[in-house]
Structures are given as C-alpha cells and as structure tokens.
Coordinates of C-alpha atoms in Angstrom, one line a residue:
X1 CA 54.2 0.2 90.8
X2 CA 53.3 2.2 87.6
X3 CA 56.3 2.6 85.3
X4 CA 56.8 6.3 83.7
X5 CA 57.0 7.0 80.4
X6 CA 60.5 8.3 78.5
X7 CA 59.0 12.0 78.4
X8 CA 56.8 11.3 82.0
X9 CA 60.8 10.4 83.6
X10 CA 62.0 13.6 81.2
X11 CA 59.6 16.1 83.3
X12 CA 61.4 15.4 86.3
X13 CA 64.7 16.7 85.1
X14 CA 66.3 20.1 87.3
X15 CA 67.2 22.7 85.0
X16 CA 70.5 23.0 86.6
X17 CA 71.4 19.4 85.9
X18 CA 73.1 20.1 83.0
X19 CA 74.9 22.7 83.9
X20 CA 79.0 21.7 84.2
X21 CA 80.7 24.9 84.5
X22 CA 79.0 25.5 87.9
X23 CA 77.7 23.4 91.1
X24 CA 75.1 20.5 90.5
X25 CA 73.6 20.9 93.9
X26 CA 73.9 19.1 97.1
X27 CA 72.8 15.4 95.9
X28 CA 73.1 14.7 92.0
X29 CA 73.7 10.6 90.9
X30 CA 75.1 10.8 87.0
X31 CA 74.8 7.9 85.0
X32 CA 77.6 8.0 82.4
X33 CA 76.2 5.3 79.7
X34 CA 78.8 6.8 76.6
X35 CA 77.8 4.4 74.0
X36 CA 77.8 5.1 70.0
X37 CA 74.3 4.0 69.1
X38 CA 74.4 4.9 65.6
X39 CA 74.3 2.9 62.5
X40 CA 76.9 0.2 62.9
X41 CA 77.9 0.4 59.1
X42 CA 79.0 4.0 59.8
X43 CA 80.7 3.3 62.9
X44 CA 82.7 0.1 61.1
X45 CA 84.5 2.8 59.3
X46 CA 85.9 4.2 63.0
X47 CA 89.8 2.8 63.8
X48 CA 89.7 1.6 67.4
X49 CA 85.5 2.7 67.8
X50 CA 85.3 0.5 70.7
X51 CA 87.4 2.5 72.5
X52 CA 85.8 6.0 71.8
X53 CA 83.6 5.0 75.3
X54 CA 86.7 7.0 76.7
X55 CA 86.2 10.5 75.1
X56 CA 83.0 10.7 77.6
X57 CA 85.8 10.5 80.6
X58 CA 85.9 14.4 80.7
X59 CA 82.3 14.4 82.0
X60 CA 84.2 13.9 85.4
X61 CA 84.8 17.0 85.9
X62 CA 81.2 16.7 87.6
X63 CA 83.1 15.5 90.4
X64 CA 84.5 18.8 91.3
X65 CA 81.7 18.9 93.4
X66 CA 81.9 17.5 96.3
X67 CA 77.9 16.4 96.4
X68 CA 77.8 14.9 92.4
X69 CA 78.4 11.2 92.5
X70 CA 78.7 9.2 89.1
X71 CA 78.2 5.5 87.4
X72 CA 80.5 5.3 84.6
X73 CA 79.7 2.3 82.2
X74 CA 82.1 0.9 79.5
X75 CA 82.2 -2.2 77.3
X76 CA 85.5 -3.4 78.7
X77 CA 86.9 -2.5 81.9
X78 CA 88.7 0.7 81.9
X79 CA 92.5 1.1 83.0
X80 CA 93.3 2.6 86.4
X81 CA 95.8 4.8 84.4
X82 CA 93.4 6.1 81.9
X83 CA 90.5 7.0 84.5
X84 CA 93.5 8.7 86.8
X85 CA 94.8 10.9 84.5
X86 CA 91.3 12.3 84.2
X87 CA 90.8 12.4 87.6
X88 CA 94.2 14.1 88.4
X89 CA 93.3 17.0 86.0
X90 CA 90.0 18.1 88.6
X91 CA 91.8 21.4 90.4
X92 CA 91.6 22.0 93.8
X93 CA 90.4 18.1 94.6
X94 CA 92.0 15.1 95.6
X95 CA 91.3 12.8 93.4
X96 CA 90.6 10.0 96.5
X97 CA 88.0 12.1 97.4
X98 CA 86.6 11.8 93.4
X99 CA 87.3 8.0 93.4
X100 CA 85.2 7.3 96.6
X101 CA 82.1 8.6 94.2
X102 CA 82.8 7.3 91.0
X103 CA 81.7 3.7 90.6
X104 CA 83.1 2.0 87.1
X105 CA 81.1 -0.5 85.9
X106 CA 81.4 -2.7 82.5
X107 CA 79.7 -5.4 80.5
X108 CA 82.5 -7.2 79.6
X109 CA 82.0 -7.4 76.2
X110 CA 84.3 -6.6 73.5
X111 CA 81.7 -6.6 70.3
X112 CA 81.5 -3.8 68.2
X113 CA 77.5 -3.8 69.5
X114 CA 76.4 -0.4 71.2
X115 CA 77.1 -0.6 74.8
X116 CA 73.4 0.4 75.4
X117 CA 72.5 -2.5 74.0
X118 CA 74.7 -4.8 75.9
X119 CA 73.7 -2.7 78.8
X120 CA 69.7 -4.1 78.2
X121 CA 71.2 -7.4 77.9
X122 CA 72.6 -7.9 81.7
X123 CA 69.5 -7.3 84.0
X124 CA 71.8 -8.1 87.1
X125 CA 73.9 -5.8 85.6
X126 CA 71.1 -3.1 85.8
X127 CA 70.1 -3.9 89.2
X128 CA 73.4 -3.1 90.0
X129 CA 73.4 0.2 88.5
X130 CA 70.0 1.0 90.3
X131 CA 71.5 0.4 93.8
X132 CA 73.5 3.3 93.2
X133 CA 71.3 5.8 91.9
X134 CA 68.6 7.6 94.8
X135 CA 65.4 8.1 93.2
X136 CA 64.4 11.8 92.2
X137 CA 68.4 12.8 92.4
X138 CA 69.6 11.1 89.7
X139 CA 70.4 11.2 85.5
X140 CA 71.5 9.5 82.5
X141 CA 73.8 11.3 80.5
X142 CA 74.9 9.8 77.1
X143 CA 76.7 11.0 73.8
X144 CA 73.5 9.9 71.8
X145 CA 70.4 9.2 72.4
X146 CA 68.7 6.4 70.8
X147 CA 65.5 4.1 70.8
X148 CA 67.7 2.0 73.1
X149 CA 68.5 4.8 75.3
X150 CA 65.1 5.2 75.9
X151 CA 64.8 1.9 76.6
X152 CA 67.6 2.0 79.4
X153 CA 65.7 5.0 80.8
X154 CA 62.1 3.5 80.5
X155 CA 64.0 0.0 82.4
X156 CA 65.6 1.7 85.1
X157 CA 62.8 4.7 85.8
X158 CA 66.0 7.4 85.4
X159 CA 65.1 10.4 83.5
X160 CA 67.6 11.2 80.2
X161 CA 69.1 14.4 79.7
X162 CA 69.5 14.0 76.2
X163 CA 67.1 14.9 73.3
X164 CA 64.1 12.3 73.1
X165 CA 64.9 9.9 69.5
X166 CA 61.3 10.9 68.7
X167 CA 62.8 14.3 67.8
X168 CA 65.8 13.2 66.0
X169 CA 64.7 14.3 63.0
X170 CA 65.8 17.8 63.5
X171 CA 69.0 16.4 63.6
X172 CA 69.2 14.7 60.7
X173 CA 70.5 16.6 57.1
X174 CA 66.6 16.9 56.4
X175 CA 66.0 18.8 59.7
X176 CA 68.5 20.8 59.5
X177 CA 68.0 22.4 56.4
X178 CA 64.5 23.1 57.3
X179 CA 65.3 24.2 60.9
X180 CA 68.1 27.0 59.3
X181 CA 65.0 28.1 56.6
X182 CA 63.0 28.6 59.9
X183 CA 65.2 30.3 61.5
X184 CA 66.8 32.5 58.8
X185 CA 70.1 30.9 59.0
X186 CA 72.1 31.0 55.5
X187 CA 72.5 27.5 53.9
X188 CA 73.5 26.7 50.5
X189 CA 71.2 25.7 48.0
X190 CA 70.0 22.0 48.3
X191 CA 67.7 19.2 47.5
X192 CA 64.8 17.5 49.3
X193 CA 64.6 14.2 51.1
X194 CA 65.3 11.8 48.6
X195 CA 65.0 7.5 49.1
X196 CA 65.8 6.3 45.5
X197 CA 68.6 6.9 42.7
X198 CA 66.2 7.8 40.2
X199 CA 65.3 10.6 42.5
X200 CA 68.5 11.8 44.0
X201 CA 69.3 11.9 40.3
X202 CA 66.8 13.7 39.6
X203 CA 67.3 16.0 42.1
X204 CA 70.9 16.5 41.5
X205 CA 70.1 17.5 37.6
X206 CA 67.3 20.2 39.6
X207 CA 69.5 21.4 41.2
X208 CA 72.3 21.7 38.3
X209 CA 69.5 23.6 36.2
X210 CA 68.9 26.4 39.0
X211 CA 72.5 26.7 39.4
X212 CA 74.4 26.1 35.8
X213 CA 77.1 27.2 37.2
X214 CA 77.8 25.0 39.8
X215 CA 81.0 22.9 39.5
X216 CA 80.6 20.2 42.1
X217 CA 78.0 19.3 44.6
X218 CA 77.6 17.0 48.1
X219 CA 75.6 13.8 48.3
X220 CA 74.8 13.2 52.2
X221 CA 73.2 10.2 53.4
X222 CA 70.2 11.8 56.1
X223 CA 72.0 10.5 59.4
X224 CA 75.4 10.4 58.3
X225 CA 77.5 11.5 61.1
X226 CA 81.3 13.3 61.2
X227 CA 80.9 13.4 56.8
X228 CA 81.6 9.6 56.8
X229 CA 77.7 9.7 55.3
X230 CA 79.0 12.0 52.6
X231 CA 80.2 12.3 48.9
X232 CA 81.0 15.3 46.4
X233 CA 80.6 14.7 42.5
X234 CA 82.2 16.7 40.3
X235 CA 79.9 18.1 37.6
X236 CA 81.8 20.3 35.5
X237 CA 83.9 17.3 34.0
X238 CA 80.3 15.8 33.2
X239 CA 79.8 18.8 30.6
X240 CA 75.9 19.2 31.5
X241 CA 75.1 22.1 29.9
X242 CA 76.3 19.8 26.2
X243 CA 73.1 17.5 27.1
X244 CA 69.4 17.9 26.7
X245 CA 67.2 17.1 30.1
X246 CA 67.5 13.4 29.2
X247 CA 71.0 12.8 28.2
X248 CA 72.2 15.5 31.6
X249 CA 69.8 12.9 34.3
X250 CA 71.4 9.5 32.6
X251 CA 75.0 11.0 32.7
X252 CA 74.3 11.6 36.7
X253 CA 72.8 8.5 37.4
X254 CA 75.5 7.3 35.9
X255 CA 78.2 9.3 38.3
X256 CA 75.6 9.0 41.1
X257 CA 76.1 4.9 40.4
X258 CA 80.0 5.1 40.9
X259 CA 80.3 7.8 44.1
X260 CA 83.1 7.3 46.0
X261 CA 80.8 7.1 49.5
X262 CA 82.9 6.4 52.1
X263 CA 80.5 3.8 53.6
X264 CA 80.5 1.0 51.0
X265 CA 76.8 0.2 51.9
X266 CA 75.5 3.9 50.8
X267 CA 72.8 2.8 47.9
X268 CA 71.5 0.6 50.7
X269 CA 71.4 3.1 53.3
X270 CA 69.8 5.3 50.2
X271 CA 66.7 3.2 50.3
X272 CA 66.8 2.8 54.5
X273 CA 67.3 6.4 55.8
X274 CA 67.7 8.6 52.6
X275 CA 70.0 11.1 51.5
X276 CA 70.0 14.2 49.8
X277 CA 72.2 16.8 47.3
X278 CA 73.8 19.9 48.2
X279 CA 75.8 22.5 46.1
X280 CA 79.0 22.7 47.1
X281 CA 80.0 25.8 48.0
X282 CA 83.4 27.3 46.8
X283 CA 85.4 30.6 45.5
X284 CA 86.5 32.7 48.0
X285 CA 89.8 33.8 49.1
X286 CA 89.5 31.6 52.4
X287 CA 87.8 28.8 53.1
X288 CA 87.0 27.0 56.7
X289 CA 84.7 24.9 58.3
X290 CA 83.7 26.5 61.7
X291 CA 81.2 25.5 64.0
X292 CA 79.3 26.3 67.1
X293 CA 78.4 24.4 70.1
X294 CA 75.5 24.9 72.7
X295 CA 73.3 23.0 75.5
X296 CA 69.4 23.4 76.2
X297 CA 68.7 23.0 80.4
X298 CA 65.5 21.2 81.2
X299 CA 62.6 23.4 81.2
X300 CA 59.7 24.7 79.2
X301 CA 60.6 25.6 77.0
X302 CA 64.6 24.8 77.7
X303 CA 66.8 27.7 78.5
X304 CA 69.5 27.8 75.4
X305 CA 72.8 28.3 76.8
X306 CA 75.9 28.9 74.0
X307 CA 79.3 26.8 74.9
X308 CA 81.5 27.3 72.5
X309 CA 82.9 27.8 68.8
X310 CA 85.4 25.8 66.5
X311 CA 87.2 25.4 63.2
X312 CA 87.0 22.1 62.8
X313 CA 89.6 20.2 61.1
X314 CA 88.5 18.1 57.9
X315 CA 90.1 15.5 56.1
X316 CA 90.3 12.2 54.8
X317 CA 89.6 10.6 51.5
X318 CA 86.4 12.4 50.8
X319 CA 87.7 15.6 52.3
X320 CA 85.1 15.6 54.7
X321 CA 85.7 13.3 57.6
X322 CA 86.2 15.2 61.2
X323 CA 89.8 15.2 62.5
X324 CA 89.7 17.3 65.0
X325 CA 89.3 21.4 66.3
X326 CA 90.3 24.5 67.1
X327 CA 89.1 26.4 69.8
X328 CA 88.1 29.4 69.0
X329 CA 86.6 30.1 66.1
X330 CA 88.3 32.6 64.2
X331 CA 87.3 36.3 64.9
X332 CA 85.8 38.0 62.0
X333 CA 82.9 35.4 62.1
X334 CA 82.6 34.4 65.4
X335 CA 80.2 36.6 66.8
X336 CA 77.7 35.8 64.0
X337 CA 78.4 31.9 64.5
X338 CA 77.2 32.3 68.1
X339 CA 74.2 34.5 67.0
X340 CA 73.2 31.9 64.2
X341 CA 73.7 29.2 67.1
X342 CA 71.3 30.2 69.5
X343 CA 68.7 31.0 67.0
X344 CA 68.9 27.0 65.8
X345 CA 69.2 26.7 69.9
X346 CA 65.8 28.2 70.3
X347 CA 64.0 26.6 67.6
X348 CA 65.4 23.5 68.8
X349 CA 63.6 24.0 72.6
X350 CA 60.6 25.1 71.0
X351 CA 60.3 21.2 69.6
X352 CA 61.5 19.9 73.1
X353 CA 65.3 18.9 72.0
X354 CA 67.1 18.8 75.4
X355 CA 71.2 19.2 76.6
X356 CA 73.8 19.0 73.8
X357 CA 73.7 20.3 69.9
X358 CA 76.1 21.6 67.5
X359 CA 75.7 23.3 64.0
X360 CA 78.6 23.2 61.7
X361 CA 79.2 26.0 58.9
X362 CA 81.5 26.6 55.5
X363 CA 83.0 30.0 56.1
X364 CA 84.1 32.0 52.4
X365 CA 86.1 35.0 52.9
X366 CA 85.2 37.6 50.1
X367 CA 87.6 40.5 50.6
X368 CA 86.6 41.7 53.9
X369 CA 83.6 40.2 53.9
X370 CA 83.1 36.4 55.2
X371 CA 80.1 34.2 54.1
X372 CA 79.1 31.6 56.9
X373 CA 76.7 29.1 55.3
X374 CA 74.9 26.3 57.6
X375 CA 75.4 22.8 57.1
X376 CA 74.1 21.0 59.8
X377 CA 72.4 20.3 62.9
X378 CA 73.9 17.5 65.3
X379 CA 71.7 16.4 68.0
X380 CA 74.2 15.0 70.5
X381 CA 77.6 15.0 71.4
X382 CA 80.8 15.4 69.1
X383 CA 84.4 15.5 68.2
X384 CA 83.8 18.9 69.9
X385 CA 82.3 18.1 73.3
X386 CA 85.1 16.3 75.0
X387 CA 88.0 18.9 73.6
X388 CA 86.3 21.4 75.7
X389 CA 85.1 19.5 78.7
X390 CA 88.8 18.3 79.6
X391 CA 89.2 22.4 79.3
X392 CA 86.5 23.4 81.4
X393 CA 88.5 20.9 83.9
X394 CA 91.8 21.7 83.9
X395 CA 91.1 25.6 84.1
X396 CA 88.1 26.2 85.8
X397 CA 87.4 28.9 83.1
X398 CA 84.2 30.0 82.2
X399 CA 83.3 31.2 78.6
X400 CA 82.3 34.8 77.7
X401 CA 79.1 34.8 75.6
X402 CA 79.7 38.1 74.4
X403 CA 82.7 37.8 72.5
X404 CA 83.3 33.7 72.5
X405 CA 86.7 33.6 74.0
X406 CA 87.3 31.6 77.6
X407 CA 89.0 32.9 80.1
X408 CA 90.8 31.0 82.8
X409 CA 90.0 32.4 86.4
X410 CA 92.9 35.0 86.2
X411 CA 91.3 36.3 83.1
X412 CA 94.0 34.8 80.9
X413 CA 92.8 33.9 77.3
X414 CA 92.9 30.3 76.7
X415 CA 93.4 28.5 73.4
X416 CA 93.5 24.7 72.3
X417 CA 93.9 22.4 69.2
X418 CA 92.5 19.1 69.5
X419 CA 92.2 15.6 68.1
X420 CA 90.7 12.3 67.6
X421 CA 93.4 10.9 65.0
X422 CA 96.6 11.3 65.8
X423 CA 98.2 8.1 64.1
X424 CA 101.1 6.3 63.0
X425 CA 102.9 3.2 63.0
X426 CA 105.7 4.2 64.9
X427 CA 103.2 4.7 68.2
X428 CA 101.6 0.9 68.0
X429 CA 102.6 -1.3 70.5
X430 CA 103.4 2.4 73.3
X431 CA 101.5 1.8 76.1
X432 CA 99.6 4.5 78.2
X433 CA 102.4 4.6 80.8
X434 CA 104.9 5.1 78.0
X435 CA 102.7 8.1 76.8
X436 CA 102.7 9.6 80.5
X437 CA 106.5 9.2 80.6
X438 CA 107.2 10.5 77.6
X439 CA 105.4 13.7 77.5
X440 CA 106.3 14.3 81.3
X441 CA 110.2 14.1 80.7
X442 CA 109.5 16.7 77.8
X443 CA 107.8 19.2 80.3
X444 CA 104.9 19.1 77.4
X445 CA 102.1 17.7 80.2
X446 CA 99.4 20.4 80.9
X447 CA 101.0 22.8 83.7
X448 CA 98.3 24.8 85.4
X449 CA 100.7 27.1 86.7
X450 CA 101.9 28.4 82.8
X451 CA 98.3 27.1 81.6
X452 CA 99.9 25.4 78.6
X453 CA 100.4 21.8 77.7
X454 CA 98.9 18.8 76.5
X455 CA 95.9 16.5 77.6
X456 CA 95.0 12.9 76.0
X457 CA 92.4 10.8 75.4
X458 CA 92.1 7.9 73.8
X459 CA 94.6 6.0 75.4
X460 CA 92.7 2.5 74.7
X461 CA 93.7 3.2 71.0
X462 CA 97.4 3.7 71.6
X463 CA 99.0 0.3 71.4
X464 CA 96.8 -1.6 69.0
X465 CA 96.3 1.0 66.5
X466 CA 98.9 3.5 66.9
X467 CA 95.9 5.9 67.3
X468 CA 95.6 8.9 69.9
X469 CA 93.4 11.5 71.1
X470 CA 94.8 15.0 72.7
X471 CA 94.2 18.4 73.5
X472 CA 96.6 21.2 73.4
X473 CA 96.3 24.4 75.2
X474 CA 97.7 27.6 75.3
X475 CA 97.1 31.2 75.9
X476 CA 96.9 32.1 72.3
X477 CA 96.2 30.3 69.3
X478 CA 99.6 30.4 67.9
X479 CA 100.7 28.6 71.4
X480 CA 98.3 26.3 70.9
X481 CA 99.0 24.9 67.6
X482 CA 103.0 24.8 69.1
X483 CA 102.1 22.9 72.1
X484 CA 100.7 20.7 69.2
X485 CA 103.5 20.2 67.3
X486 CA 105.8 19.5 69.9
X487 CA 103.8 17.2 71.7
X488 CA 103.5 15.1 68.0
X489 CA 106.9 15.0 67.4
X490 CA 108.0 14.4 70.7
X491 CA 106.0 11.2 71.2
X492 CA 106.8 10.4 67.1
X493 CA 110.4 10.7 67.9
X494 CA 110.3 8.8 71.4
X495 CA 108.4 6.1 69.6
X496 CA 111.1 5.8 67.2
X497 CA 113.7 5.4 70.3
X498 CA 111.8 3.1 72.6
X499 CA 111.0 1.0 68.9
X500 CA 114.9 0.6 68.0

C-alpha cells in the first residue's frame, strides 16, 4: 500500500470537520492526542504540566452529536470523576450514551516527555488506536502541532486538522510581526530576527536610537509561548542618551547579559531558535492585554471563521506570564480586535495554516480613544481555547460575529472569567470529589437553569500541587467575576475546614 504524505492525508480533510458549535455529520472518528510538544525547557517552568493533557477534555462536547465518536489519549490514565464531570456538562444527552463512543486510551507513562512522543513509541498502542478509526471518516485533533504530530499522522494514514509544522513560522514572534506588516495590523516598533548577543544588542541600541524616548523594552525568545519566552529591560535607569554609540551597546550587553528570563536556559535558546526586541509600549490612562481567537476550516483557501475575544489576565514575575481570561473583550475595542483578527485569519489561509489561531494585543486608552497594538500570532491552541469550549458546552450558545458577545439559546448574554492558576497551599492534598462536594453544597456548581456558576478543569493538579483550573460564568461580566470570587473563597475556606 502507498503511504500518503502529511499534506496528501491533509487534502482529505471536510470543511465542516472543524466546526464545534454545529453537527459534524453522520460518521466523524476524532482522535484527541492533547500533547504539549513544545520545547521541554519552557514547559519545565509549568506547575503540574503533565496534567494540562486535561484542558483538551472540553473537546467533548463533539459528542453532542449523536454520530461523532472520539479516541481520547493521555499520559496516565484519566479519572472516572474527571472525564464525568465533562461529560455531565453535554445538554440534552445522557452521558451513557457519550460514554459508549468515547474510547480513553493512555501510555502509561508519567515522564515529562510529550505524549506524541510516547504515543510513536508503543506501535501496539497505535494499532490499537487504528481499530477505532474508519478510514476516510476520521481526524486528529491536537493543541499543537509538531514534527511529531506529523509523524503520528504520516504512521497512522489520519489526516491532522491542525496547521502543518512546516508553516510554523507564521507563528513564531518573527512571523507575526511580518504577518501584522502585511496585513496592516498596528504593532509596536521592533527588531529583526536576531541569533547572537552581540546582535540582540545591537538591535536593542537600534532600536533605542529611533525611539530616545523609550523607557523600557521586551526581549522574546522566537517560540516562546504564554510570555515564559519573555523579558523587559529597563532602559531609562541605563541613562543612554549620557553615552556615545559605543559606551550605549556595551552598557546593553551588559543588561542584556543579566535579564531576568524566566527560562534559565534563554542565551542558549538565543543561539537555537532566536529572539528578538520590542519597545514596550506604555502611557495611557488604561492599559490591558486583549486578544482574539479564530479557526480556519479545511479548504482552499480555508474559510476564516472568528470565535471569540479576551482580556487576558497577565502576571507573574516578569509580568508577562498567562493566568487566565475574560470573556469578552471589553467593548470600545472589541469590534476592531475581531476586524484585525480575521485579516491575520486570512493571511494565515492564504499560506495554508489550518483550525485554531489566536492574536494577542496591548490595549492603551487615550482619553476616548483606545490604541490596540499586535503582539502575536499563536498557531494552536491556548489558555483561551478550553475556557470557551466548556462554554460552547454547557450553553449551547452560539457567538455573534457582529458585535462579539455570545448568546445562550434564549438570547441571554453570557459572560465568564477563567483560569489555569488558581493555587494555594491550603487546597494540596483536596481531592476531586472534595472539589465536587464542596462547590455543590455552596450552590456555586454551573446551574443551566440561572446560567451561572462555576466549571473546573484541572482536577489532576488539585491534590499534589494545590493547583486548579475553572471557569466562571454569568450573564454579565460583573456576575462573572462574582461567581469568581465566591467560588475561590469558598473552596479556600473549605480547605481550611476539611485541613483542621
């Protein structure tokens, strides 16, 4: 038998495939494979990473229909709790008739290796998996793809509805910058690809020179992912404009040599993948970090197809790690977020990208006026796809395109706050039962009747690492960001009891 190439197994992809607010069709096999396939040293710097296989659990909603069946793989066996309280969130189904065409499978191995690669490791394994997909119905859907998703697809002869790695350029910092120039999307002044010090010095002190009055700028590694690839450097404490050309690119190096990367490895992954300098943009009244989420269906070129918008949530010690969202994005801006999104959409399908991308922004409010400046392109799944998948399930909603809001089947506005990192020592050691119990005897559950309440994921996290995932919805955004709040200091102060 002749074996099909990754983009020959591509061309048989349906266009409505990757659609998951409506019916997949009669006969569709999805092969879940939710592996992080990304640089290890990055992905080091993840509490509980392992366990982030379980974010992709929202991709059941598939099952709503009746004809979709689905191969979810994992590392490690996944509880019965945590795949049921996905399961019991599908409306209008019971969730024995989702179980009969869901098959879990797992490598049973706990390394920190991608799952993918485990995956091409267990050949009976894989014969497994191709038992239960029918030729010409069936797909592999993963949060990234890399050369060893490829791989899987090329091994088992499944297409991959995922952007091909040979285009994963266009998603890296590079990319992106030259995408938004195509496209005549704002981005703040930058730098070119750089691989050295002496030239991301270099550029840095270029950059300074156009812009004297720039006060601090970004350094991003090229394929840093969630800002843990990224560093700002102060340059107004470095008095530049006191120095001739020599003295200013010494004094940088100099900075550049003690940046307080997040991943310890950065002047190594410097040399590898590259990285390159950004001003850094601030003044303004307001400031926020929204971003906008969309999905290109098979085709030729793709039909571009806008999800969603967010305000994403930013923190940690560089100020730039994702925490988690908000959904919406805010009003005055959101319009032009979606506009800005499926103009990178459409360049995007003109190169052949395929299913999920997002493009973050800096939003600066001016008076009336906001400034939304692009930052970057991601070519997969993120800290924003699962948020509004478990939505999408719960509600049965559908989004408007024209104004960006979702609205459940009654019409009724829906609003959620979400994240990946809610943490603290008194939660180590719950277990997921505890959680269920404990947010069910507060009534702070997700009630479709009053369509408010709280969803989780993450659950893998909870008792080693004290570390949770949830969503929490509401009709507005203010009821929203309660349903929050309660929830966290309901399960804080339970913790506390149960601990005692």
């Amino acid at each position: 038998m002749t074996l099909l190439s990754f983009r020959e197994l591509q061309r048989q992809l349906k266009p409505e495939w990757g659609r998951t607010t409506q019916a997949q069709g009669p006969d569709v096999d999805v092969l879940m494979v939710p592996s992080l396939s990304m640089d290890q040293r990055q992905i080091d710097l993840v509490t509980g990473a392992h366990h982030y296989e379980e974010r992709q659990l929202f991709a059941l909603m598939r099952l709503r229909d009746p004809g979709v069946r689905m191969v979810y793989t994992t590392s490690k066996p996944l509880g019965e709790l945590v795949v049921d309280a996905v399961l019991e969130l599908l409306p209008g189904l019971p969730t024995s008739h989702a179980r009969r065409r869901l098959h879990l499978l797992d490598t049973d191995d706990a390394s920190s290796r991608p799952l993918t690669a485990k995956l091409l490791e267990r050949p009976a394994l894989l014969a497994r998996i191709a038992e239960l997909l029918r030729p010409g119905r069936s797909f592999i859907n993963c949060f990234v793809v890399s050369d060893l998703e490829r791989q899987l697809s090329e091994r088992l002869q499944v297409p991959l509805l995922g952007t091909d790695p040979a285009l994963g350029y266009w998603g890296s910092k590079a990319g992106s910058r030259e995408l938004f120039a195509r496209c005549g999307v704002p981005h703040p002044p930058g730098s070119a690809h750089t691989h050295s010090l002496d030239d991301l010095t270099e550029a840095t002190a270029d950059l300074w020179e156009a812009h004297p009055q720039l006060g601090k700028c970004v350094v991003k590694l090229n394929e840093g992912f969630g800002g843990e690839g990224n560093a700002s450097l102060a340059l107004a404490p470095l008095q530049l404009a006191e120095l001739g050309a020599a003295g200013r690119r010494q004094r940088l190096r100099q900075a550049l040599e003690q940046l307080p990367m997040p991943s310890p490895s950065w002047r190594e992954q410097l040399g590898q993948q590259g990285a390159l300098v950004e001003a850094w943009l601030e003044g303004g009244e307001e400031l926020s970090s929204p971003s906008v989420q969309g999905t290109i269906h098979p085709g030729h070129p793709g039909l571009v197809e806008m999800l969603s918008s967010h305000e994403q949530v930013l923190g940690g010690a560089s100020g730039q790690t994702y925490q988690g969202c908000t959904f919406p994005a805010a009003a005055p801006y959101r319009q032009a977020l979606m506009r800005h999104g499926q103009a990178v959409g459409e360049a995007l399908a003109a190169e052949g990208a395929l299913e999920r991308y997002a493009v973050d922004f800096i939003a600066r409010r001016f008076g009336d006026r906001w400034d939304l400046q692009a930052i970057e392109v991601n070519l997969r799944q993120g800290g924003t796809t699962h948020p509004y998948l478990a939505l999408s399930a719960i509600s049965g909603g559908c989004l408007d395109p024209a104004s960006g809001l979702y609205h459940s089947p009654s019409g009724q506005q829906l609003h959620y706050r979400a994240t990946d990192n809610l943490t603290a020592p008194e939660l180590r050691g719950l277990l997921p039962v505890d959680l269920v119990d404990i947010v069910t005897e507060a009534g702070l559950h997700f009630d479709p009747a009053k369509l408010r309440g709280s969803v989780f994921h993450l659950l893998g996290c909870l008792s080693e690492y004290g570390k949770l995932g949830m969503t929490c919805i509401g009709r507005s955004a203010a009821e929203a960001a309660a349903v929050y709040a309660a929830t966290e200091a309901e399960l804080l102060r339970a913790a506390q009891v149960l601990g005692r």
